[in-house]
Structure formats: structure tokens, C-alpha cells
mmCIF file with all atom_site columns, C-alpha atoms in Angstrom:
data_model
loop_
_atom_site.group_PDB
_atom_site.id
_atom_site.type_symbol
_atom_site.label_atom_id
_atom_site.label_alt_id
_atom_site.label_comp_id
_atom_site.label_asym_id
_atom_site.label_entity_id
_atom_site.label_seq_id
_atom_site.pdbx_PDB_ins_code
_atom_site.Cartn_x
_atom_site.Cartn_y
_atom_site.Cartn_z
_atom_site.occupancy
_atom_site.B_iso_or_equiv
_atom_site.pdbx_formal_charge
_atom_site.auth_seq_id
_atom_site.auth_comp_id
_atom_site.auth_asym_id
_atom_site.auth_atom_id
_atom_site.pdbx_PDB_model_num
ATOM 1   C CA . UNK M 1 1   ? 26.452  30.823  38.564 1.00 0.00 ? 1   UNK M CA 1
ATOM 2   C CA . UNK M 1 2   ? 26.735  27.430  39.651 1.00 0.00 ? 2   UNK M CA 1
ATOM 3   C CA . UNK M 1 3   ? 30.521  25.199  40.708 1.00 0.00 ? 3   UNK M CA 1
ATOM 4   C CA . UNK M 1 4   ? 31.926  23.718  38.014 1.00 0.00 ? 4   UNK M CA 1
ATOM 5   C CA . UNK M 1 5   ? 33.860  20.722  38.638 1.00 0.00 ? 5   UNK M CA 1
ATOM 6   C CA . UNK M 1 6   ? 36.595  19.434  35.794 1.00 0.00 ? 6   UNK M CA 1
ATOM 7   C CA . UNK M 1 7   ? 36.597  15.612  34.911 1.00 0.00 ? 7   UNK M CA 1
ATOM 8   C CA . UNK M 1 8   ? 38.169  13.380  32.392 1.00 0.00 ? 8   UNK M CA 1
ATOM 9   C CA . UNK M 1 9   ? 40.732  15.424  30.180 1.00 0.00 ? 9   UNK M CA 1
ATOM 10  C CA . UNK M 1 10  ? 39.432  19.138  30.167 1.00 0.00 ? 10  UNK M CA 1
ATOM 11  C CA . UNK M 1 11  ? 35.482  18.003  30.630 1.00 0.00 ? 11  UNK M CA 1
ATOM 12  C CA . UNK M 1 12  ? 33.652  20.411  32.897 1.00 0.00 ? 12  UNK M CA 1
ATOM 13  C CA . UNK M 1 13  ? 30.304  19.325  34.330 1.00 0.00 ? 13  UNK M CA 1
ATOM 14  C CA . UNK M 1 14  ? 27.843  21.730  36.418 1.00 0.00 ? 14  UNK M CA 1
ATOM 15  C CA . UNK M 1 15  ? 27.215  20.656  40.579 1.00 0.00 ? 15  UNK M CA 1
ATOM 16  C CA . UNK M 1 16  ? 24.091  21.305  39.776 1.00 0.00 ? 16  UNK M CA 1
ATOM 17  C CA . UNK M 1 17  ? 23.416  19.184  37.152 1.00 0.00 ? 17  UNK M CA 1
ATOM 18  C CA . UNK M 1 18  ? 24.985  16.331  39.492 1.00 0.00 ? 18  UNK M CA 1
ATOM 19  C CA . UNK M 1 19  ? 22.040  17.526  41.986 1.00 0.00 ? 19  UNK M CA 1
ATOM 20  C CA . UNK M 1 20  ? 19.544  16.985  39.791 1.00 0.00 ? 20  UNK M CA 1
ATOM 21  C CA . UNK M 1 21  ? 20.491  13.683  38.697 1.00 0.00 ? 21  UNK M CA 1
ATOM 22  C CA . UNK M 1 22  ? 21.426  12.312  42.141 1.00 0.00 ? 22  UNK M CA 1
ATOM 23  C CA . UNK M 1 23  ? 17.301  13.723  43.141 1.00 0.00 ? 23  UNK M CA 1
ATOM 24  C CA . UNK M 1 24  ? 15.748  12.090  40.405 1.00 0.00 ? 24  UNK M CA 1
ATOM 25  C CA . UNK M 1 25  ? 17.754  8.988   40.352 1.00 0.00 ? 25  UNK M CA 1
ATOM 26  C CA . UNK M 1 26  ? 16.161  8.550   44.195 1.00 0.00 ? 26  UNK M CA 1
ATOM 27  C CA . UNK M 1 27  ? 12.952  9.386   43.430 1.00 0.00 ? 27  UNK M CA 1
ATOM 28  C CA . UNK M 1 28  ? 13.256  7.018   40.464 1.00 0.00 ? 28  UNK M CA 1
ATOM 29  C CA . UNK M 1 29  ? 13.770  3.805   43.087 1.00 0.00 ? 29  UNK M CA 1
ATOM 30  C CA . UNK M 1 30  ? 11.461  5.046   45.603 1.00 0.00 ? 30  UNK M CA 1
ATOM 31  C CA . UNK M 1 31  ? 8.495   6.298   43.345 1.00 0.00 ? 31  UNK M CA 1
ATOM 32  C CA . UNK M 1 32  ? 7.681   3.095   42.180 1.00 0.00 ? 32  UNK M CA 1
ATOM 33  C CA . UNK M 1 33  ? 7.790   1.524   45.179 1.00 0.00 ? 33  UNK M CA 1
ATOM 34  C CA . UNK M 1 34  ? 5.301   4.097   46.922 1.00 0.00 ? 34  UNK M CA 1
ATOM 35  C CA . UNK M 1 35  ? 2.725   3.737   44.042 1.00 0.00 ? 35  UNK M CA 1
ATOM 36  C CA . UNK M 1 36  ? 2.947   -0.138  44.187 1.00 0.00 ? 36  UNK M CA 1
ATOM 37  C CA . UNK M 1 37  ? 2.539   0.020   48.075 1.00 0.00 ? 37  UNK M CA 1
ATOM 38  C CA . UNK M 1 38  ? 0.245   2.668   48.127 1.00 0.00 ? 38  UNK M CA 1
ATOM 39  C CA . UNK M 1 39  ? -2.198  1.588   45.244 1.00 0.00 ? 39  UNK M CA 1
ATOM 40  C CA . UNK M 1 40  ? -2.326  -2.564  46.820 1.00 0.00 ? 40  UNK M CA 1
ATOM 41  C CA . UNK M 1 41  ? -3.329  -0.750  50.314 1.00 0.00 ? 41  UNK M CA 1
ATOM 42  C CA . UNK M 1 42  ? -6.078  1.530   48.856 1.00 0.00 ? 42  UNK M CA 1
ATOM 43  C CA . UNK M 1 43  ? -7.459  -1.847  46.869 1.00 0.00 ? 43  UNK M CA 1
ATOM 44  C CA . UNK M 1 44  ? -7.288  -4.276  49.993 1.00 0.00 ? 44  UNK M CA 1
ATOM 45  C CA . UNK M 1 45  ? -8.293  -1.832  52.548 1.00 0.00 ? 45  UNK M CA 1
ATOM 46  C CA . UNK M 1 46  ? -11.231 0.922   50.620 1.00 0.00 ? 46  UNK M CA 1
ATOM 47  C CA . UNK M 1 47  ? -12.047 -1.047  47.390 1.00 0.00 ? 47  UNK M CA 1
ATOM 48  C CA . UNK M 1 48  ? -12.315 -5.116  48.894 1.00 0.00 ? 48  UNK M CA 1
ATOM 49  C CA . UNK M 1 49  ? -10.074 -6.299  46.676 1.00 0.00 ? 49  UNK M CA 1
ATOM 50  C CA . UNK M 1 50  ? -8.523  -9.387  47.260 1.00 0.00 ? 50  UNK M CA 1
ATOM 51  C CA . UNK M 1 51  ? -5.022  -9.606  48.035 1.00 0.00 ? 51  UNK M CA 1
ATOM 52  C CA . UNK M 1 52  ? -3.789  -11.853 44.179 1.00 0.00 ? 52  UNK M CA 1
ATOM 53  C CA . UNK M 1 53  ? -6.504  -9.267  42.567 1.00 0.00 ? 53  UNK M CA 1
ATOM 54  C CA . UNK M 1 54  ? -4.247  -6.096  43.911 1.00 0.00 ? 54  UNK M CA 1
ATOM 55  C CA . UNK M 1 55  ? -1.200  -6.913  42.823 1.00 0.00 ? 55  UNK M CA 1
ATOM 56  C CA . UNK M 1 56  ? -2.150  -5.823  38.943 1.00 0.00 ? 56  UNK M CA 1
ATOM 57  C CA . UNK M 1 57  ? -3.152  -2.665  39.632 1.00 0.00 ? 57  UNK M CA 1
ATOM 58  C CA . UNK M 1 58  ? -0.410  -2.222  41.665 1.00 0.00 ? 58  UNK M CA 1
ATOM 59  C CA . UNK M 1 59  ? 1.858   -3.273  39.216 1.00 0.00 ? 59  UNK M CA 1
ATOM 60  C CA . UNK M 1 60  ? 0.530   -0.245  36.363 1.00 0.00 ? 60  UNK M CA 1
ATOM 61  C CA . UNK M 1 61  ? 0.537   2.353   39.069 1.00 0.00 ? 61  UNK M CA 1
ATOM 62  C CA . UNK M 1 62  ? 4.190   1.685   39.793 1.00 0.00 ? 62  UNK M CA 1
ATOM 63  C CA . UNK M 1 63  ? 5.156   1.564   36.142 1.00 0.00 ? 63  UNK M CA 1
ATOM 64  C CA . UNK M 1 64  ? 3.339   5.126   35.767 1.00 0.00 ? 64  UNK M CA 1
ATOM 65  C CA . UNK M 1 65  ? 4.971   6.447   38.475 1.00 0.00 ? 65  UNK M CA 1
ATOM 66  C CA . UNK M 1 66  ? 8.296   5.707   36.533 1.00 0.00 ? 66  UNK M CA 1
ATOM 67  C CA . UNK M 1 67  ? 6.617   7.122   33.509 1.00 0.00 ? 67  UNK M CA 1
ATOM 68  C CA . UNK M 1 68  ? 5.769   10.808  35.526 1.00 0.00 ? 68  UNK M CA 1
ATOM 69  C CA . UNK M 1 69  ? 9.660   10.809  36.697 1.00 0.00 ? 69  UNK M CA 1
ATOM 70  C CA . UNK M 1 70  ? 10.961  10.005  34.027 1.00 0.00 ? 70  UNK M CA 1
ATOM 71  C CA . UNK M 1 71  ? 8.655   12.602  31.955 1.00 0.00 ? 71  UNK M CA 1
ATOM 72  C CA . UNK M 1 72  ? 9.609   15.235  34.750 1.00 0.00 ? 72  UNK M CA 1
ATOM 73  C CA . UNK M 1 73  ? 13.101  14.803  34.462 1.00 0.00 ? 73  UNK M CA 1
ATOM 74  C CA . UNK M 1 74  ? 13.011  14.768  30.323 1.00 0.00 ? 74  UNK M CA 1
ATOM 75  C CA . UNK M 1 75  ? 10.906  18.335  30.859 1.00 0.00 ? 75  UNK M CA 1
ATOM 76  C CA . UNK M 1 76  ? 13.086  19.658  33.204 1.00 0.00 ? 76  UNK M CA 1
ATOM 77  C CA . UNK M 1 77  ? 16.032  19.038  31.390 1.00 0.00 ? 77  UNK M CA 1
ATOM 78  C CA . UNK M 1 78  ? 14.489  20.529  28.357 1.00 0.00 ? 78  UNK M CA 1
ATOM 79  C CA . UNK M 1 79  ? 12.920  23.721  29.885 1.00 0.00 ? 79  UNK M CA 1
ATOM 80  C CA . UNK M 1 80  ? 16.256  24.916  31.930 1.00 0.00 ? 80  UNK M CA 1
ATOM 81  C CA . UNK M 1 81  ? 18.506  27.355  30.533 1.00 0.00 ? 81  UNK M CA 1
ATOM 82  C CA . UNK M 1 82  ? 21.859  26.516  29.205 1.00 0.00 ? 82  UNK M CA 1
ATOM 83  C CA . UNK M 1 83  ? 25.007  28.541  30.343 1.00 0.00 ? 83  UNK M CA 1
ATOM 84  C CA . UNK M 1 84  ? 26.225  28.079  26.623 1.00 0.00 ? 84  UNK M CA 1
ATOM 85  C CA . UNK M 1 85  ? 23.209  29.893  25.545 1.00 0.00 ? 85  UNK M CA 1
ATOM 86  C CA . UNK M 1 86  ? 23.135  32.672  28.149 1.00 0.00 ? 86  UNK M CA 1
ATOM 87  C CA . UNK M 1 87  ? 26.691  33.564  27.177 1.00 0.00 ? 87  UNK M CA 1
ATOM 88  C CA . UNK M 1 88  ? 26.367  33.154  23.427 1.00 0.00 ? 88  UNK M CA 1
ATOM 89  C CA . UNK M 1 89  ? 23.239  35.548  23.492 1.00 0.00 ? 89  UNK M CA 1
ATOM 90  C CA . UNK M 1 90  ? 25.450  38.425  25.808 1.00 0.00 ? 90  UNK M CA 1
ATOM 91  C CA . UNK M 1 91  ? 27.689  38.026  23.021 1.00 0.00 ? 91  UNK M CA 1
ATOM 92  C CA . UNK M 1 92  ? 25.385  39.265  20.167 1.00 0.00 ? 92  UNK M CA 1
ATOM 93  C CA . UNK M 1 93  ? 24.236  42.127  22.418 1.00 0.00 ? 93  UNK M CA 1
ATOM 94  C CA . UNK M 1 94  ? 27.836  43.236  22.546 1.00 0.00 ? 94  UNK M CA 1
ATOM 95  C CA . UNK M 1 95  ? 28.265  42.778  19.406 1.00 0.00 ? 95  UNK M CA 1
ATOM 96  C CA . UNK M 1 96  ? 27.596  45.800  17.088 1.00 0.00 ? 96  UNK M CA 1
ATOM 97  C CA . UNK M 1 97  ? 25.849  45.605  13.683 1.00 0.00 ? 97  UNK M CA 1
ATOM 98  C CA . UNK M 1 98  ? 27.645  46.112  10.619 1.00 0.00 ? 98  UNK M CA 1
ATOM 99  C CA . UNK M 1 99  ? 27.828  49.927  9.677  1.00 0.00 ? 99  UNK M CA 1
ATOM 100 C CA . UNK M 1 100 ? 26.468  50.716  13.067 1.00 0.00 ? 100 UNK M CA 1
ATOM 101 C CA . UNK M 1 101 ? 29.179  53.544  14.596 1.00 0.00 ? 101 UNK M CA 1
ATOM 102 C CA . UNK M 1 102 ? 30.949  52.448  17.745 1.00 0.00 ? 102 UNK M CA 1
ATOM 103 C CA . UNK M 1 103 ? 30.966  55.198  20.875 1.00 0.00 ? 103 UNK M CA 1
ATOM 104 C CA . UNK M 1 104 ? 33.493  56.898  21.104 1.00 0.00 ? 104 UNK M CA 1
#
């Protein structure tokens, strides 16, 4: 179970949810930066492209680098499991059917 830290009037929000964001939000400034830099070195250097030619490129890998965080952070956030739903589910298993007979 992860720390739960209280904010606002009764609000509770999980550490590790403030991990997560805190990961992504630098990868999300320094993702974009690496494709632009990376992409304008493999065009000037391995492809002869001139140096006003590779900015373009550079430009659309940078903006799909944002697109894959941004995509990995949606689909993480989607695919994780919710303590709300982990407790409501023990809560029908404890729960008995109706006309069931409780032990004794």
C-alpha cells in the first residue's frame, strides 16, 4: 500500500501518483529535446543534410516524442489498478449472497 498524504480540506492523494507525475513531467521537457538534438545530428552527420534542411525533421521527431509520452502516460494511467476498486471488489467477496447461510 502506498503513503497517502492529505491536502486541501479532507483530499487524500497517493505518493505514488505524485511519482509518476513528477517522472513524466521530466521526461516530458527532456524527450523532446533529445529527439530534436538527436534526429538534426543523425541528418547533418549520416544522411548529408544540410544544416536549414535538418531542422524540419527535427522539428516532427520532437513533436512525436511528446506524442509517445504523452500516450505512455495516458496508458499507464489507464492500465494501473485503483485502490477504490481493489477495496470495493474485497467487499463483494465478503459479502454473502442472499439466502446463502452464514458459518456459524
Amino acid at each position: 500500500m502506498s503513503r497517502i498524504i492529505t491536502v486541501g480540506k479532507g483530499a487524500t492523494i497517493s505518493l505514488d501518483v505524485v511519482n509518476k507525475l513528477l517522472v513524466f513531467m521530466v521526461v516530458l521537457a527532456v524527450a523532446p529535446i533529445c529527439c530534436y538534438y538527436l534526429t538534426k545530428f543523425v541528418a547533418e552527420e549520416y544522411m548529408n543534410v544540410s544544416e536549414e534542411n535538418s531542422n524540419i525533421p527535427s522539428a516532427v521527431s520532437a513533436i512525436f516524442g511528446v506524442w509517445l509520452v504523452m500516450g505512455l502516460y495516458v496508458y499507464i494511467a489507464f492500465t494501473e489498478e485503483d485502490d477504490d476498486d481493489e477495496n470495493s471488489e474485497d467487499k463483494k467477496r465478503e459479502e454473502k449472497k442472499p439466502g446463502e447461510k452464514k458459518d456459524e
